[in-house]
PDB file of C-alpha atoms in Angstrom:
ATOM      1  CA  UNK A   1      -5.653 -13.814 -12.248  1.00 73.00           C
ATOM      2  CA  UNK A   2      -5.013 -10.691 -10.269  1.00 85.00           C
ATOM      3  CA  UNK A   3      -3.474  -7.292 -10.694  1.00 85.00           C
ATOM      4  CA  UNK A   4      -0.924  -6.787  -7.917  1.00 88.00           C
ATOM      5  CA  UNK A   5       0.445  -3.352  -7.046  1.00 89.00           C
ATOM      6  CA  UNK A   6       3.322  -2.913  -4.613  1.00 92.00           C
ATOM      7  CA  UNK A   7       3.684   0.741  -3.633  1.00 92.00           C
ATOM      8  CA  UNK A   8       6.924   1.671  -1.844  1.00 91.00           C
ATOM      9  CA  UNK A   9       7.587   4.735   0.304  1.00 92.00           C
ATOM     10  CA  UNK A  10       5.012   7.386   1.168  1.00 93.00           C
ATOM     11  CA  UNK A  11       1.361   6.992   0.318  1.00 93.00           C
ATOM     12  CA  UNK A  12       0.596  10.700   0.603  1.00 92.00           C
ATOM     13  CA  UNK A  13      -1.156  13.011  -1.883  1.00 91.00           C
ATOM     14  CA  UNK A  14       1.474  12.530  -4.584  1.00 93.00           C
ATOM     15  CA  UNK A  15       1.915   8.806  -4.002  1.00 91.00           C
ATOM     16  CA  UNK A  16      -1.838   8.202  -3.842  1.00 90.00           C
ATOM     17  CA  UNK A  17      -2.329   9.936  -7.188  1.00 90.00           C
ATOM     18  CA  UNK A  18       0.385   7.763  -8.760  1.00 91.00           C
ATOM     19  CA  UNK A  19      -1.204   4.626  -7.344  1.00 87.00           C
ATOM     20  CA  UNK A  20      -4.658   5.555  -8.685  1.00 85.00           C
ATOM     21  CA  UNK A  21      -3.264   6.444 -12.142  1.00 88.00           C
ATOM     22  CA  UNK A  22      -1.306   3.205 -12.388  1.00 86.00           C
ATOM     23  CA  UNK A  23      -4.250   1.050 -11.348  1.00 80.00           C
ATOM     24  CA  UNK A  24      -6.609   2.850 -13.768  1.00 80.00           C
ATOM     25  CA  UNK A  25      -4.210   2.304 -16.676  1.00 85.00           C
ATOM     26  CA  UNK A  26      -3.722  -1.358 -15.760  1.00 79.00           C
ATOM     27  CA  UNK A  27      -7.434  -2.011 -15.435  1.00 76.00           C
ATOM     28  CA  UNK A  28      -8.116  -0.315 -18.769  1.00 79.00           C
ATOM     29  CA  UNK A  29      -5.488  -2.423 -20.550  1.00 80.00           C
ATOM     30  CA  UNK A  30      -6.073  -5.723 -18.727  1.00 76.00           C
ATOM     31  CA  UNK A  31      -8.405  -8.535 -19.727  1.00 78.00           C
ATOM     32  CA  UNK A  32     -11.758  -8.698 -17.948  1.00 77.00           C
ATOM     33  CA  UNK A  33     -10.696 -11.997 -16.325  1.00 79.00           C
ATOM     34  CA  UNK A  34      -8.548 -10.058 -13.865  1.00 82.00           C
ATOM     35  CA  UNK A  35     -11.211  -9.405 -11.289  1.00 88.00           C
ATOM     36  CA  UNK A  36      -8.979  -9.253  -8.213  1.00 90.00           C
ATOM     37  CA  UNK A  37      -6.929  -6.188  -7.392  1.00 89.00           C
ATOM     38  CA  UNK A  38      -4.273  -6.614  -4.714  1.00 92.00           C
ATOM     39  CA  UNK A  39      -2.462  -3.673  -3.146  1.00 93.00           C
ATOM     40  CA  UNK A  40       0.569  -4.942  -1.222  1.00 95.00           C
ATOM     41  CA  UNK A  41       1.218  -2.359   1.500  1.00 95.00           C
ATOM     42  CA  UNK A  42       4.220  -4.080   3.103  1.00 95.00           C
ATOM     43  CA  UNK A  43       6.704  -1.449   1.854  1.00 94.00           C
ATOM     44  CA  UNK A  44       4.592   1.626   2.577  1.00 94.00           C
ATOM     45  CA  UNK A  45       6.500   3.473   5.290  1.00 93.00           C
ATOM     46  CA  UNK A  46       4.114   6.436   5.616  1.00 94.00           C
ATOM     47  CA  UNK A  47       0.447   6.953   4.826  1.00 94.00           C
ATOM     48  CA  UNK A  48      -1.733   9.993   5.422  1.00 94.00           C
ATOM     49  CA  UNK A  49      -5.385  10.909   4.869  1.00 94.00           C
ATOM     50  CA  UNK A  50      -4.779  11.260   1.123  1.00 94.00           C
ATOM     51  CA  UNK A  51      -3.464   7.712   1.009  1.00 94.00           C
ATOM     52  CA  UNK A  52      -6.441   6.436   2.980  1.00 95.00           C
ATOM     53  CA  UNK A  53      -8.819   8.353   0.687  1.00 93.00           C
ATOM     54  CA  UNK A  54      -7.194   6.786  -2.377  1.00 92.00           C
ATOM     55  CA  UNK A  55      -7.621   3.293  -0.908  1.00 93.00           C
ATOM     56  CA  UNK A  56     -11.313   3.998  -0.285  1.00 93.00           C
ATOM     57  CA  UNK A  57     -11.634   5.318  -3.871  1.00 89.00           C
ATOM     58  CA  UNK A  58      -9.901   2.184  -5.203  1.00 89.00           C
ATOM     59  CA  UNK A  59     -12.324   0.024  -3.199  1.00 92.00           C
ATOM     60  CA  UNK A  60     -15.309   1.864  -4.730  1.00 90.00           C
ATOM     61  CA  UNK A  61     -13.818   1.615  -8.224  1.00 86.00           C
ATOM     62  CA  UNK A  62     -13.240  -2.125  -7.769  1.00 87.00           C
ATOM     63  CA  UNK A  63     -16.781  -2.598  -6.551  1.00 89.00           C
ATOM     64  CA  UNK A  64     -18.226  -0.731  -9.556  1.00 87.00           C
ATOM     65  CA  UNK A  65     -16.098  -2.854 -11.890  1.00 84.00           C
ATOM     66  CA  UNK A  66     -17.283  -6.054 -10.194  1.00 87.00           C
ATOM     67  CA  UNK A  67     -13.802  -6.699  -8.831  1.00 88.00           C
ATOM     68  CA  UNK A  68     -12.422  -7.502  -5.416  1.00 92.00           C
ATOM     69  CA  UNK A  69      -9.849  -5.219  -3.734  1.00 92.00           C
ATOM     70  CA  UNK A  70      -7.486  -6.847  -1.250  1.00 94.00           C
ATOM     71  CA  UNK A  71      -4.976  -5.027   0.941  1.00 96.00           C
ATOM     72  CA  UNK A  72      -2.105  -7.412   1.536  1.00 96.00           C
ATOM     73  CA  UNK A  73       0.537  -7.304   4.275  1.00 96.00           C
ATOM     74  CA  UNK A  74      -0.042  -3.733   5.457  1.00 95.00           C
ATOM     75  CA  UNK A  75       3.001  -2.259   7.162  1.00 94.00           C
ATOM     76  CA  UNK A  76       2.701  -1.377  10.827  1.00 94.00           C
ATOM     77  CA  UNK A  77       2.191   2.268   9.866  1.00 94.00           C
ATOM     78  CA  UNK A  78      -0.487   1.485   7.262  1.00 94.00           C
ATOM     79  CA  UNK A  79      -2.339  -0.862   9.619  1.00 95.00           C
ATOM     80  CA  UNK A  80      -2.252   1.719  12.424  1.00 95.00           C
ATOM     81  CA  UNK A  81      -3.681   4.423  10.144  1.00 95.00           C
ATOM     82  CA  UNK A  82      -6.453   2.088   8.956  1.00 95.00           C
ATOM     83  CA  UNK A  83      -7.312   1.341  12.584  1.00 95.00           C
ATOM     84  CA  UNK A  84      -7.233   4.993  13.682  1.00 94.00           C
ATOM     85  CA  UNK A  85      -9.554   5.900  10.802  1.00 94.00           C
ATOM     86  CA  UNK A  86     -11.811   2.914  11.657  1.00 94.00           C
ATOM     87  CA  UNK A  87     -11.325   1.540   8.127  1.00 94.00           C
ATOM     88  CA  UNK A  88      -9.790  -1.863   8.903  1.00 92.00           C
ATOM     89  CA  UNK A  89     -13.213  -3.535   8.738  1.00 93.00           C
ATOM     90  CA  UNK A  90     -14.018  -1.781   5.430  1.00 93.00           C
ATOM     91  CA  UNK A  91     -11.293  -3.659   3.544  1.00 95.00           C
ATOM     92  CA  UNK A  92     -10.363  -7.252   3.025  1.00 95.00           C
ATOM     93  CA  UNK A  93      -6.918  -7.392   4.619  1.00 95.00           C
ATOM     94  CA  UNK A  94      -4.757 -10.480   4.160  1.00 94.00           C
ATOM     95  CA  UNK A  95      -1.366 -11.566   5.391  1.00 91.00           C
ATOM     96  CA  UNK A  96       0.943 -13.557   3.101  1.00 83.00           C
ATOM     97  CA  UNK A  97       0.797 -17.271   3.541  1.00 72.00           C
ATOM     98  CA  UNK A  98       4.237 -17.672   1.988  1.00 61.00           C
ATOM     99  CA  UNK A  99       6.602 -17.966   4.949  1.00 45.00           C
ATOM    100  CA  UNK A 100       9.552 -16.491   3.061  1.00 46.00           C
ATOM    101  CA  UNK A 101       7.745 -13.203   2.411  1.00 45.00           C
ATOM    102  CA  UNK A 102       5.525 -13.040   5.486  1.00 43.00           C
ATOM    103  CA  UNK A 103       6.259 -10.015   7.605  1.00 48.00           C
ATOM    104  CA  UNK A 104       5.290 -10.023  11.232  1.00 51.00           C
ATOM    105  CA  UNK A 105       3.430  -6.984  12.424  1.00 52.00           C
ATOM    106  CA  UNK A 106       4.720  -5.882  15.781  1.00 55.00           C
ATOM    107  CA  UNK A 107       2.239  -4.729  18.364  1.00 57.00           C
ATOM    108  CA  UNK A 108       2.067  -0.967  18.822  1.00 56.00           C
ATOM    109  CA  UNK A 109       4.766   0.316  21.106  1.00 58.00           C
ATOM    110  CA  UNK A 110       4.223   2.800  23.873  1.00 61.00           C
ATOM    111  CA  UNK A 111       5.254   6.334  23.100  1.00 57.00           C
ATOM    112  CA  UNK A 112       8.410   7.508  24.850  1.00 55.00           C
ATOM    113  CA  UNK A 113       8.239  10.152  27.508  1.00 56.00           C
ATOM    114  CA  UNK A 114       8.337  13.720  26.140  1.00 53.00           C
ATOM    115  CA  UNK A 115      11.854  14.251  27.514  1.00 49.00           C
ATOM    116  CA  UNK A 116      13.273  11.588  25.215  1.00 48.00           C
ATOM    117  CA  UNK A 117      11.547  13.014  22.145  1.00 48.00           C
ATOM    118  CA  UNK A 118      13.621  16.177  22.326  1.00 47.00           C
ATOM    119  CA  UNK A 119      16.827  14.111  22.079  1.00 50.00           C
ATOM    120  CA  UNK A 120      15.843  12.202  18.928  1.00 51.00           C
ATOM    121  CA  UNK A 121      16.977  13.738  15.660  1.00 54.00           C
ATOM    122  CA  UNK A 122      14.881  13.253  12.507  1.00 53.00           C
ATOM    123  CA  UNK A 123      16.235  10.848   9.888  1.00 53.00           C
ATOM    124  CA  UNK A 124      17.922  12.344   6.855  1.00 54.00           C
ATOM    125  CA  UNK A 125      16.169  11.770   3.544  1.00 50.00           C
ATOM    126  CA  UNK A 126      18.103  11.357   0.319  1.00 51.00           C
ATOM    127  CA  UNK A 127      16.065  13.128  -2.379  1.00 48.00           C
ATOM    128  CA  UNK A 128      18.686  12.741  -5.080  1.00 49.00           C
ATOM    129  CA  UNK A 129      17.145   9.552  -6.460  1.00 45.00           C
ATOM    130  CA  UNK A 130      14.315   9.471  -8.964  1.00 39.00           C
ATOM    131  CA  UNK A 131      10.927   9.783  -7.189  1.00 43.00           C
ATOM    132  CA  UNK A 132       9.084   7.331  -9.459  1.00 40.00           C
ATOM    133  CA  UNK A 133      10.157   3.927 -10.626  1.00 39.00           C
ATOM    134  CA  UNK A 134       7.703   1.412 -12.018  1.00 41.00           C
ATOM    135  CA  UNK A 135       8.869  -2.096 -12.775  1.00 41.00           C
ATOM    136  CA  UNK A 136       7.257  -5.454 -13.360  1.00 40.00           C
ATOM    137  CA  UNK A 137       8.913  -8.019 -11.069  1.00 40.00           C
ATOM    138  CA  UNK A 138       8.513 -11.730 -11.602  1.00 40.00           C
ATOM    139  CA  UNK A 139       5.674 -13.053  -9.517  1.00 41.00           C
ATOM    140  CA  UNK A 140       4.516 -16.575  -8.807  1.00 37.00           C
ATOM    141  CA  UNK A 141       0.946 -15.468  -8.239  1.00 46.00           C
ATOM    142  CA  UNK A 142       0.395 -13.248 -11.251  1.00 45.00           C
ATOM    143  CA  UNK A 143       2.045 -12.030 -14.411  1.00 51.00           C
ATOM    144  CA  UNK A 144       0.542  -8.620 -13.750  1.00 61.00           C
ATOM    145  CA  UNK A 145       2.489  -7.577 -10.696  1.00 65.00           C
ATOM    146  CA  UNK A 146       3.794  -4.034 -10.572  1.00 66.00           C
ATOM    147  CA  UNK A 147       6.116  -2.270  -8.189  1.00 69.00           C
ATOM    148  CA  UNK A 148       5.530   1.454  -7.763  1.00 68.00           C
ATOM    149  CA  UNK A 149       8.220   3.600  -6.154  1.00 67.00           C
ATOM    150  CA  UNK A 150       6.473   6.489  -4.435  1.00 66.00           C
ATOM    151  CA  UNK A 151       8.319   9.646  -3.399  1.00 58.00           C
ATOM    152  CA  UNK A 152      10.633   8.769  -0.525  1.00 49.00           C
TER     153      UNK A 152
END
């Protein structure tokens, strides 16, 4: 059995702290037979150094507990940050084998010329919704699958 966490949104300082707290509470309350921790990064739209640091800390914590940490389906942004930080080889990274949920990772695109950057307006962010939502969706792979809504 595995503990599966699905963070959504930003994995920044605030989101990373929520992820660490949730995993710690799950590990403390879970049976010892759950020796695989899976962090599904497919819905992480932004990740910074704090997010990367929390993933490294989770890897160390898993190792100390005799567990395996797997990063599953990292978003293009998450994968790029892992590569830039030279951390992609430090983690076990897996892609879904289920065709219905498999997300293709597009190759990095070339940056536009500086002239076009000035014409692009930043996206608006709706902050009226609740920043944290934790639910337990049905999962075929594990009964202990949790969705964590990070600040968007």
